[in-house]
Amino acid sequence: MILDIIYTLTDSLHVMYKKIPRSPPLIRAQELGVAAMEPTPEAIPLLTPYKMAGSSFSLAHRVVLAPLTRQRSYGNVPQPHAAVYYGQRATAGGMLITEATGVSDTAQGYKDTPGVWTAEQVEAWRPVVDAVHAKGAVIFCQLWHVGRVSSYEFQPGGAAPVSSTETMVGPQVRHDGTVEEFSPPRRLTVEEIPAIVDDFRKAARNAVQAGFDGVEIHGGNGYLIEQFLKDSANNRDDDYGGSLENRCRFALEVVDAVTKEVGGHRVGIRFSPFMDYMDCHDSDPHALGLHLATKLNDHGILYLHMIEPRMALVDGRRVVPKRLLPYREAFKGTFIANGGYDREEGDKAIASGYADLVSFGRLFLANPDLPKRLELNAPLNKYNRMTFYISDPVVGYTDYPFLS
């Protein structure tokens, strides 16, 4: 009954957006770089069960929905169509991670991204969680603070965004070719940092109250935590800057606060040491990643989610660089790999023990029944970049077709 009402609401909202082109038709798997594997009697590694140690989560397969910003949470509040979107991608024994979700009113930097700092937001998340749980899946909420990747218009009272630094992010070219500009940030004082840590703690508590099975701390992609981690952005000379240990202090304080609030068995974290997104890069990404992976063991968190370096070209084919093994070996919990994986590369990662789980972003966005398509080696829907961040509650969001 609830989902019937949700579908009715999304259909009515869709009327406003009829002129936007529909999502593209099916293409062959090879066109997306997915190898055409012949059916075999052996188990498909990505579709084998997995028990997440230290938790009650027994997964039926290793295919995880990666966090994907969709910008359809009007006024920073999750909408009924989000329950449809996540419910479509939920399968019995599957695991989903939500889009990046703001921890406070200063954490925002994009239009219509969700939050979890108000009672209204918490209540709005409940139907989303219920839709996923109704399918027998697990769902984690990704907690996010954008830091300097923001502008005055998104900040309370038109204030400056906060960061580890006063250095501004340079203009960024968006997926549609437009240029995005940001406002000069204000450097957080040492005395202000505990309040930001506490925002993550309270957001984690709120997420669990909304019914989420756990939370993922967003520590990558050039946002606030990474602005402390990486030496290109962190020019501090206090306890939060300079040495590797000092630059990691803020991230580990957030982990400590969140685990104490909701329990390590409900906490994961995502890092991208090799990425240089939003002017964030490090002079020694390997040392940074290894230090973090090792230190996280002291906090007993459930999983570490890491992003591969950018895809490499080998014999004219794009392949995953596979440079995460040292961190997989250093971290004692569940390890999730992300970054350009397809069925062939994902199967190799699982079969070799390189990763416990593999998260898929754009392929899962465009293929709500991705685990079934991987099982059957079926054709894949092609994703449409131009509808990634539009406001339509249906187009490019819930209208990607399932296998008939």
Steps between C-alpha positions, in 0.01 A plus 500: 500500500778746596696434181181534293451847646866586433475392136187713460677803643803458276279459193326828577832679550619362168245706308716809558792344316351342189724691261826351634634215280441151628783274611671319212423148386687179570848443366721196496718444804813531287415863420548584868822306522334196660660180377269251333550197724352169395272337759688249714391246759727664758365758742535862392732652765305826521185303576637287783380561858705694753472546877625838623714411801403666825142561390172323433514584128501187285502609138375284215741656250799736479342770277463826697324817387763775527403842637383722213394863529165544320381849607132414526446571872313828467594742777750243636215265598475146353192463281257211433671423169818410693315203648423383147859552382667314786226239516556419132869428569444291811518122488476239773838490669630803308674810635432861403682819599304823463602813322713741703287643781578824683574490872407865566378819337864602440576171325318582176646601166257381235134558426247245628737257669356323805584558862448316826535779757132591550200307628325559166788340311512203736129435450535538122770233492281239673294401191823468301650265756173308525487449122850351505436283805179372340722343233726343764799728432737694723536878463767736636476880500809684375582795727647805329642844557612679185729749674633754250316341206217744552398861456328772699157411360505159671624622838285625790477878484721511192809422707827372358535121470730343760808292426843396620635792302419843364609394150212497253413216262563599140219502241385149408355385167177308556380194308287721275788733408396787727750648744433485873658758729533504878529765771816566703491278811563589861767303680360314802667580830618216723225594745230463232597153380335304786162645400541366145597161641186512711290576192612166355418327830150644515438425133599136558257480791226652286568257215464201730181651643370523142552125471827482310709191568809715529691799369789559264722798577593679178874556523579545132436692178645832615242570772564618856666192646729470200578872524665412831659177378684619190800730506396695190202639691619486860746781565449509876781511755298393805393158634295441183768574241855426397585139583308202366373424850373855546328512162318176584395621843166653394394193301580266788324726751188480284532121485546482877196719572275316257601152618445597862153627409368213287756219536784397271285223352287773340784712358691507174718766343591590143838633389650597164875550563594491131237744375562871444137607493423862595869597515569240769807285443778367718874481447504142636155343454629151575630598844177687571281204407711251691505713814123537496431133426723397789368753751138410426560159656524672839138612465345167402293635213308267270646586162745706297383619158779620270510646150750381241724743310366602162455231238807405298524415130652158428505379139230752419270377779411685819597294804483550876849584634457272807720697738298449817652169614728649772199662667289188465778308676545763771131537590349212699132554422295477181669666202293656219668596172360761263600665175416395145418138575298286260398137533835357387714725720262461792507122478879506496512726805275268700648171379856611579415639844597851389166626638211361702239712323496718188291815473353609169391856425391592148430139400265459798346843437401393148421137583277470806513121464879489460558181704253311279660637182843393625362155577358461149778696326212701356520825301541815707312827483725790405514781754421856393734755660268786411234372740729422795421822688174633359205553733258267322363236741476242222719572196851365544401388847227238523432444128796279409343172381523162667552177310165382371 
